[in-house]
Tab-separated table of C-alpha atoms in Angstrom:
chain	number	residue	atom	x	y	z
Q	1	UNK	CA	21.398	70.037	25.956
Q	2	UNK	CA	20.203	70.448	22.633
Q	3	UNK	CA	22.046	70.424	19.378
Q	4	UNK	CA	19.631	71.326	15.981
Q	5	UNK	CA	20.231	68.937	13.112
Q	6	UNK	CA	20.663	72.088	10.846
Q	7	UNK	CA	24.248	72.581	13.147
Q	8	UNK	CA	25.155	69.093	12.617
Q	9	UNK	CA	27.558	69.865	9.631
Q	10	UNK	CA	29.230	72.539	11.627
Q	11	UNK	CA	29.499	70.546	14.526
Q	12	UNK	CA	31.002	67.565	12.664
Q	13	UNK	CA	33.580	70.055	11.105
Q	14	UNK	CA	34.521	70.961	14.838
Q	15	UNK	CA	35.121	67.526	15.386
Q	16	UNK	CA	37.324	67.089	12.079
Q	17	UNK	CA	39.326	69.982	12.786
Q	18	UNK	CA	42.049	67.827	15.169
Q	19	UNK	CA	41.309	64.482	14.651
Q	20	UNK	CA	40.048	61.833	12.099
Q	21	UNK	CA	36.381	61.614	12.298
Q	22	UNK	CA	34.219	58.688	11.091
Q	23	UNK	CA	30.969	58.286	10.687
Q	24	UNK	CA	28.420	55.926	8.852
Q	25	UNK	CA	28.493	57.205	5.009
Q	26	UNK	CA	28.445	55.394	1.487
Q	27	UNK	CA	31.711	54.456	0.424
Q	28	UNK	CA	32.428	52.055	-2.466
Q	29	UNK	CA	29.079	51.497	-2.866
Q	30	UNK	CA	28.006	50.230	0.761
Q	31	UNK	CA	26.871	52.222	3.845
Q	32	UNK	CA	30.186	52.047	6.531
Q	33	UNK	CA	31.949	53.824	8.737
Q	34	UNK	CA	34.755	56.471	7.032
Q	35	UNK	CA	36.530	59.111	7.169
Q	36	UNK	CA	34.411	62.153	6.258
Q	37	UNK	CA	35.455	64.647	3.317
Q	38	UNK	CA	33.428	67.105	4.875
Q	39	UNK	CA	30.856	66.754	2.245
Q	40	UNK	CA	29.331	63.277	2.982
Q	41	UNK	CA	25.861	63.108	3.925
Q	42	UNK	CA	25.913	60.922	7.110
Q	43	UNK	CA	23.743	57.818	6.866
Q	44	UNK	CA	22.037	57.816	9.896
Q	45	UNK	CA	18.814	55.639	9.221
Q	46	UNK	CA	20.177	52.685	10.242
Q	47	UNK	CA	23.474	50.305	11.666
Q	48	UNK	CA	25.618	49.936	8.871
Q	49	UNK	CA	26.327	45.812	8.272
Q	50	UNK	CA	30.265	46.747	8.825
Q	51	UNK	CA	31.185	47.788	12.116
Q	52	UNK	CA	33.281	50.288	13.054
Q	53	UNK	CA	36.164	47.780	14.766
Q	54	UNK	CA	38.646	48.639	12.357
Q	55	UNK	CA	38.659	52.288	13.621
Q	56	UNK	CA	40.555	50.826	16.764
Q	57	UNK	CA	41.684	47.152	15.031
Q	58	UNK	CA	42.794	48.084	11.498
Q	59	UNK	CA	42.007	45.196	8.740
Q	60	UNK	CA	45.945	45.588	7.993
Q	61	UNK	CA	47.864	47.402	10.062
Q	62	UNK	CA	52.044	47.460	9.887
Q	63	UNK	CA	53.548	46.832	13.339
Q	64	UNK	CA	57.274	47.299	13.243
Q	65	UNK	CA	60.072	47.531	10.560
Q	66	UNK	CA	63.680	45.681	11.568
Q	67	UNK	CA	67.055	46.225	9.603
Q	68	UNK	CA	68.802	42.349	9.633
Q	69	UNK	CA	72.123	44.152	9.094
Q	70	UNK	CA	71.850	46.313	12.144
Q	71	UNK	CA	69.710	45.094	14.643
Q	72	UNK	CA	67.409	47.875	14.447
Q	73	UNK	CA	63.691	47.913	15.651
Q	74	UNK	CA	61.183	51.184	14.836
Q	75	UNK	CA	57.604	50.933	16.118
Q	76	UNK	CA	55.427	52.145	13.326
Q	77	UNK	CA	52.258	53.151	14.935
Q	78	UNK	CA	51.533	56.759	14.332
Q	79	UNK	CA	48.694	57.636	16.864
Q	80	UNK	CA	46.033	59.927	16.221
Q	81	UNK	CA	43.215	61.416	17.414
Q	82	UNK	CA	40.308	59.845	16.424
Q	83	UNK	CA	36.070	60.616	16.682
Q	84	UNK	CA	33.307	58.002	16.076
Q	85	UNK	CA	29.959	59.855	15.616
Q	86	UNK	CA	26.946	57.898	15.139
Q	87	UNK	CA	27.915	54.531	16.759
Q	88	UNK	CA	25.057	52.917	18.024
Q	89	UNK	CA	24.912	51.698	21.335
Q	90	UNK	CA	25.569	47.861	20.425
Q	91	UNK	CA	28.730	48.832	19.021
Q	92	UNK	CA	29.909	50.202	21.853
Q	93	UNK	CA	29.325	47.707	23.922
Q	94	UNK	CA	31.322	45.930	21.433
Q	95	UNK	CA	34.459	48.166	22.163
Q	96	UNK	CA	34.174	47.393	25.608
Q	97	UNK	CA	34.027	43.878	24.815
Q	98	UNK	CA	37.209	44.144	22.824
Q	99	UNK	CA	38.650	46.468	25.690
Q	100	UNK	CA	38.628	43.426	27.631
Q	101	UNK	CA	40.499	41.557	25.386
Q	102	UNK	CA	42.959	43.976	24.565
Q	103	UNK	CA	43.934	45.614	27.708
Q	104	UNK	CA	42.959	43.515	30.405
Q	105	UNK	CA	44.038	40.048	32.294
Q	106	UNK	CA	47.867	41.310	32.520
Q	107	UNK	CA	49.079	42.309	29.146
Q	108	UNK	CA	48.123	45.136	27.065
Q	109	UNK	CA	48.478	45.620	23.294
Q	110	UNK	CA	50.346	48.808	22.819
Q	111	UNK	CA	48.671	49.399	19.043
Q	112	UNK	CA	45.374	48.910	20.408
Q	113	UNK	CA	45.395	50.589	23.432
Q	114	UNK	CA	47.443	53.753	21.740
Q	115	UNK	CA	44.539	54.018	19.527
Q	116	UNK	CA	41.833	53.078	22.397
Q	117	UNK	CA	43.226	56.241	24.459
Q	118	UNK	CA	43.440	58.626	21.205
Q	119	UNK	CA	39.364	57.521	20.329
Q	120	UNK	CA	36.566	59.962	21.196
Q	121	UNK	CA	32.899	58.244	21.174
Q	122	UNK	CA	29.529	59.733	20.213
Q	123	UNK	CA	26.810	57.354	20.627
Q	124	UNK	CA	23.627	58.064	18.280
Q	125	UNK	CA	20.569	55.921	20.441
Q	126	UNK	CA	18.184	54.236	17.565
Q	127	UNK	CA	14.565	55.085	16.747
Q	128	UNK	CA	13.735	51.443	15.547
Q	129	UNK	CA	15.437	48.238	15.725
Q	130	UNK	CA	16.340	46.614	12.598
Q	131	UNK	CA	14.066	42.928	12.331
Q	132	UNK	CA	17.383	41.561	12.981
Q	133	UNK	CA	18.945	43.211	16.060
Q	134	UNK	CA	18.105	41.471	19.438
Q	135	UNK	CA	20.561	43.655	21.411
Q	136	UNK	CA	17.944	44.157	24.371
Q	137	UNK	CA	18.302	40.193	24.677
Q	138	UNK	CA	21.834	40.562	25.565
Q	139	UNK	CA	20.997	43.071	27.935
Q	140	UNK	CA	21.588	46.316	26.268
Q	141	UNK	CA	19.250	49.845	25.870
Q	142	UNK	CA	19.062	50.793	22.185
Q	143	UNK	CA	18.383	53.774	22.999
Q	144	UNK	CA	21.149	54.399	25.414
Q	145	UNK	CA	25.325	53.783	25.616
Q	146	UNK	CA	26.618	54.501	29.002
Q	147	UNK	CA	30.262	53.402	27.725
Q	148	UNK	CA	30.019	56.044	24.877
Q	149	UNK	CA	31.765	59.602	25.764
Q	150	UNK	CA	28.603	61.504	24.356
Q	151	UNK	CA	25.062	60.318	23.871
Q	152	UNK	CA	23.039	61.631	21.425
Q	153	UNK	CA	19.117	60.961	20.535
Q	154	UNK	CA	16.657	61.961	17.667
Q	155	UNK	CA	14.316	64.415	19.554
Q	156	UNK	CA	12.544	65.924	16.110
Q	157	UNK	CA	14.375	68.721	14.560
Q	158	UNK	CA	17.084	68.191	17.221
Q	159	UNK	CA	19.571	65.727	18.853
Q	160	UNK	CA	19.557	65.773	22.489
Q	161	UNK	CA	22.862	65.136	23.754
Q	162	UNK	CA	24.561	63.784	27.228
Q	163	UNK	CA	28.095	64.051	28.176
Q	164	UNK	CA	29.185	60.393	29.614
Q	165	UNK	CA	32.677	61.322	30.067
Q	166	UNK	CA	35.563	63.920	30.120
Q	167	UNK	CA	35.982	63.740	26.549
Q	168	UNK	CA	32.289	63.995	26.109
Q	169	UNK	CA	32.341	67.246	27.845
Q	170	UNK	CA	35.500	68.966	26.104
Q	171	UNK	CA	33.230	67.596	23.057
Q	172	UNK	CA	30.610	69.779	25.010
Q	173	UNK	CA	32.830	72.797	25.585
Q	174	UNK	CA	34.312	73.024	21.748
Q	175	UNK	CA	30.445	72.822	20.052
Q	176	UNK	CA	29.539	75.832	22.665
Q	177	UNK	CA	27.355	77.684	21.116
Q	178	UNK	CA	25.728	75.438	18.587
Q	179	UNK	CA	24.114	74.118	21.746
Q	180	UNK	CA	20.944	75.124	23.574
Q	181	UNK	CA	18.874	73.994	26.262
Q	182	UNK	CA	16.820	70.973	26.435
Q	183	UNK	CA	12.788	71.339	25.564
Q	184	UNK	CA	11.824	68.591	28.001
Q	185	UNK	CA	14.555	68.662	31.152
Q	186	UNK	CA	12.995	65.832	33.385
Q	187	UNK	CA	12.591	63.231	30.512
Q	188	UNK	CA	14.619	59.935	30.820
Q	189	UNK	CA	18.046	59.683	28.861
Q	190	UNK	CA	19.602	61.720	26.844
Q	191	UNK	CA	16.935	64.367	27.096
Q	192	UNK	CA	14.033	62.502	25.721
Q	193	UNK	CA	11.618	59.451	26.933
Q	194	UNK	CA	13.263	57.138	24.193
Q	195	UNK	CA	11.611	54.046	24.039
Q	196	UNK	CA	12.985	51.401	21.208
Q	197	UNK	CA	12.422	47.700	21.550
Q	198	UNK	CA	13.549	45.041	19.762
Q	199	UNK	CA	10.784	42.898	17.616
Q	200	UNK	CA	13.744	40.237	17.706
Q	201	UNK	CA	13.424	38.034	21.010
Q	202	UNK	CA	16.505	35.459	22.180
Q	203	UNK	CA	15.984	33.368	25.450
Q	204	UNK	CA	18.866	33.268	26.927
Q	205	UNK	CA	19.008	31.177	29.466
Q	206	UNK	CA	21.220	32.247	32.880
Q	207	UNK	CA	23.434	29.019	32.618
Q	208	UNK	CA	23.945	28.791	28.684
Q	209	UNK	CA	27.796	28.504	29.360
Q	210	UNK	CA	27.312	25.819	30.965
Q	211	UNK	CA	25.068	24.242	28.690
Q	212	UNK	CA	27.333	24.604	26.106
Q	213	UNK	CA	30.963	23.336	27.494
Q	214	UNK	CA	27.956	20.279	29.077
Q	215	UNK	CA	27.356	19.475	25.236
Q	216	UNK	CA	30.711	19.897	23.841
Q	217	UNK	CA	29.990	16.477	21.665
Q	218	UNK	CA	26.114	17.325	20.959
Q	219	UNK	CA	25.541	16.081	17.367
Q	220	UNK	CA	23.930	19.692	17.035
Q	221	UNK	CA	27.205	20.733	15.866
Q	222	UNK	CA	27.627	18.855	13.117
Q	223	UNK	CA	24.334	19.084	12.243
Q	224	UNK	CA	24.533	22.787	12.321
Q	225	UNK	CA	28.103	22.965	10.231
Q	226	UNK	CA	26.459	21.675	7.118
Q	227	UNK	CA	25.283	24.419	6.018
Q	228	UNK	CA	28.318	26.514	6.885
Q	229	UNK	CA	30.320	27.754	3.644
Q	230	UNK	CA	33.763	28.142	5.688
Q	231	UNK	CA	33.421	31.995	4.306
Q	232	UNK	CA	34.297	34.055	7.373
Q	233	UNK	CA	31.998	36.650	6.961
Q	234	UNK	CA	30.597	35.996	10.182
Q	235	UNK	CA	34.087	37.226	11.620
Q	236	UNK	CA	34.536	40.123	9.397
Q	237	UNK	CA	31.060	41.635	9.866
Q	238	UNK	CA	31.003	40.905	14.170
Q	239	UNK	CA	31.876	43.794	15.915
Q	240	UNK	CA	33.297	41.604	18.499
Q	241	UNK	CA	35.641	38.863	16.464
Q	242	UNK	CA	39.551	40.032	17.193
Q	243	UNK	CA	41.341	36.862	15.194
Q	244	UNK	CA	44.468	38.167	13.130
Q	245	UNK	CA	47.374	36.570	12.100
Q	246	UNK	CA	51.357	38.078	11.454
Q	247	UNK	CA	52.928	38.391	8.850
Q	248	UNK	CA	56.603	40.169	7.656
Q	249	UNK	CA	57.196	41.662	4.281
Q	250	UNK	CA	60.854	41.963	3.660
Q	251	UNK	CA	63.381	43.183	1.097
Q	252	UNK	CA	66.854	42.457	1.189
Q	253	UNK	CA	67.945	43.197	4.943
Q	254	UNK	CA	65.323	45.247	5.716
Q	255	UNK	CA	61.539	44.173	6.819
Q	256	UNK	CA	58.583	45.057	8.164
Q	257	UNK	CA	55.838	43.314	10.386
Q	258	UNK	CA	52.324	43.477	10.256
Q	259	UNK	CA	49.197	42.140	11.263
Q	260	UNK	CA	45.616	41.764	9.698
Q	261	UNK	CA	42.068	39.983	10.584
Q	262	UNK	CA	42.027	36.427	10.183
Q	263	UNK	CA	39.265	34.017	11.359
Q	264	UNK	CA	39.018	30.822	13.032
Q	265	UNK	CA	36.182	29.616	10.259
Q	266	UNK	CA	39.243	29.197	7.533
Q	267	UNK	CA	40.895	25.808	7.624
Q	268	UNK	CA	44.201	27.169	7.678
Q	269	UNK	CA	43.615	28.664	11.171
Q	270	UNK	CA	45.010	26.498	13.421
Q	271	UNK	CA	47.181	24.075	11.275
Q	272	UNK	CA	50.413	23.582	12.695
Q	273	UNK	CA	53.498	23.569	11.308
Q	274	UNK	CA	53.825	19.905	10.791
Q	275	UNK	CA	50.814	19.405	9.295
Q	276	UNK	CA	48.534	18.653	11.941
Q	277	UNK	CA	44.990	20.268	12.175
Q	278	UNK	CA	42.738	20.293	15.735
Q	279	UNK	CA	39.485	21.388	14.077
Q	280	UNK	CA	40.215	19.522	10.703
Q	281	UNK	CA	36.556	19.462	9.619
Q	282	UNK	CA	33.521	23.377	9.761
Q	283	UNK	CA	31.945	21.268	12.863
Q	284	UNK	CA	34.974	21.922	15.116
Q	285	UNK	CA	35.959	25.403	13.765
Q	286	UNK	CA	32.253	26.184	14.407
Q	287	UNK	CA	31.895	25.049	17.694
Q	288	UNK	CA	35.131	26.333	18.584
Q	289	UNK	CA	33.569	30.234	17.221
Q	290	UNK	CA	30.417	29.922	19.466
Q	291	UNK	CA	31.872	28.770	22.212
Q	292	UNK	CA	34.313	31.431	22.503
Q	293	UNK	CA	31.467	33.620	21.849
Q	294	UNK	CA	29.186	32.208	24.522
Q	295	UNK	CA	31.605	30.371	26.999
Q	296	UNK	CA	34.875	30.903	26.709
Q	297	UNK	CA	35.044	34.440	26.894
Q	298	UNK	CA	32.378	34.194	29.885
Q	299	UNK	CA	34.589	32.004	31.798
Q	300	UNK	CA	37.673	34.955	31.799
Q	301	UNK	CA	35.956	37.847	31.460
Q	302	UNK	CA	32.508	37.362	33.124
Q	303	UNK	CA	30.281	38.339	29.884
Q	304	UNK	CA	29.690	36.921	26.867
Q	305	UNK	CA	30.854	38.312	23.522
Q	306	UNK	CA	28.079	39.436	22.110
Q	307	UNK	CA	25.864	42.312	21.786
Q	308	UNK	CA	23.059	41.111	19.629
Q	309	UNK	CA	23.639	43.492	16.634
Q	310	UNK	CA	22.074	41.250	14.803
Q	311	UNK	CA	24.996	41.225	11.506
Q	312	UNK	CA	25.301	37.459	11.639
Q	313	UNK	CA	21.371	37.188	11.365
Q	314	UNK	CA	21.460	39.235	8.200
Q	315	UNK	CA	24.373	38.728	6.191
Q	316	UNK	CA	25.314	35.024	6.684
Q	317	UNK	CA	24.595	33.457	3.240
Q	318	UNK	CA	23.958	30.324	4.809
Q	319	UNK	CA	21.521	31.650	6.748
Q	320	UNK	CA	23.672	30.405	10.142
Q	321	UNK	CA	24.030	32.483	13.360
Q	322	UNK	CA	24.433	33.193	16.841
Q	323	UNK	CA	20.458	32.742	17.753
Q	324	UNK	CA	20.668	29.210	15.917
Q	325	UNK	CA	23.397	27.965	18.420
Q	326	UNK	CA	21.695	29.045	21.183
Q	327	UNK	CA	18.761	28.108	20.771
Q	328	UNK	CA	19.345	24.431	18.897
Q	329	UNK	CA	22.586	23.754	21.411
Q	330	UNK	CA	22.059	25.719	24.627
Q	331	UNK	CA	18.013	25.387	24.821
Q	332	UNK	CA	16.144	23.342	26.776
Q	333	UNK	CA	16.132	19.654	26.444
């Protein structure tokens, strides 16, 4: 199926009509993912260097209030129904990634997975990789999100579109007749031969978790911490990092709980109560990031935790990331 880009604003205001939609737009300034107004123009050009994580893991969100005098608990969440459009495929890997972490291995977080079920997808498949992104090394399609509930591609005056899922298809059933029939029907995809590869190129090698944990005290670390500011935006900008910390905000007897992002770059991360600090200097709260991000996670879940969107690459003003570890710690010796 076809869906012209002259429809898309009526097709987006389908989508609005029950539910939150998102979509990459300026806002204060800087190309993210928010709410529309129904008048943005969506920015669809490129990934913008936010992700869209906070759609399902809010920067602040309250938890809980609690009345001291009483005993009384209320949750707080208020679910919603909730749209992405225009995610591109890396970031939904990343939602899978965080699906894992959220919802598997036993316990599930209610606030997560409330929003998780309440979230409609729709995957837009990129034209060109950014010089940065070096998703295909991770093994992902740009061009293609089999985890998103729709996916849609640029075919010319058109987006061809694929239905992944049965919210993809009630997507499908409410845009009706904005719809018509693909121009090419045996192409590959979404409707169209889309071919996108990434100029970026990251050998990763089969065993790099092994590597890694192998050179736990590789003076590579500390050689590579030195230029690391202890900023965090490497957490706040990864589509993948799910650190937060809890806090309560209370007035007289009555309180409420919340959580927000937090990252395991700032000292204060894992200081204990009486003092005592584990990863007291950036070369252990580095080392500790990457190899969660390349080991740790790949020991529980079986994949690593990330999808090569290439953020890190860009926006680190220390010019430190992911592809530096792995190559410098986990190449060959």
């Amino acid at each position: 199926m076809e869906l012209k880009k002259e429809k898309l604003p009526e097709a987006l205001a389908l989508l609005q009509s029950d539910a939150r939609l998102f979509l990459p737009a300026e806002a204060d300034g800087l190309p993210q993912f928010t709410v529309w107004d129904g008048k943005q123009a969506p920015c669809l050009s490129g990934n913008p260097p936010l992700p869209p994580k906070d759609v399902l893991f809010p920067r602040s969100e309250k938890m809980y209030g609690y009345n001291l005098s009483t005993g009384d608990v209320a949750d707080l969440a208020s679910p919603e129904k909730q749209v992405i459009f225009g995610i591109r495929p890396c970031d939904v890997k990343s939602i899978e990634k965080l699906d894992r972490a959220f919802l598997e291995k036993g316990y599930a977080d209610s606030y997560y997975r409330t929003r998780r079920e309440q979230l409609t997808t729709l995957s837009l498949g990129c034209t060109e990789a950014a010089r940065t992104c070096f998703c295909e090394s991770m093994g992902l399609d740009p061009a293609d999100a089999p985890g998103a509930d729709l996916m849609l591609n640029d075919a010319g005056d058109a987006f061809s579109v694929k239905s992944n899922s049965e919210k993809g298809e009630a997507v499908l059933a409410r845009w009706g007749k904005l719809l018509t029939e693909d121009a090419d029907k045996d192409a590959k995809g979404a409707g169209k031969d889309v071919s996108v590869h990434c100029a970026f190129k990251v050998d990763l090698p089969a065993d790099l978790p092994e590597r890694l944990t192998a050179r736990f005290e590789d003076p590579a670390w500390a050689a590579l911490s030195r230029a690391c500011l202890g900023c965090g935006c490497c957490s706040y900008i990864c589509p993948t990092c799910y650190c937060f910390d809890i806090g309560q905000e209370n007035r007289g007897a009555e309180g409420t709980a919340f959580r927000c992002w937090d990252s395991c770059m700032f000292s204060d991360y894992s200081r204990m109560a009486g003092g005592h600090n584990p990863r007291p200097s950036k070369r252990e709260r580095l080392r500790n990031r990457y190899l969660h991000k390349l080991a740790y996670f790949n020991e529980r879940y079986g994949t690593t935790l990330c999808v090569g969107c290439g953020r890190c690459v860009d926006k680190c003003p220390a010019h430190l990331d992911i592809t530096k570890v792995i190559e410098t710690v986990g190449g060959e010796r």
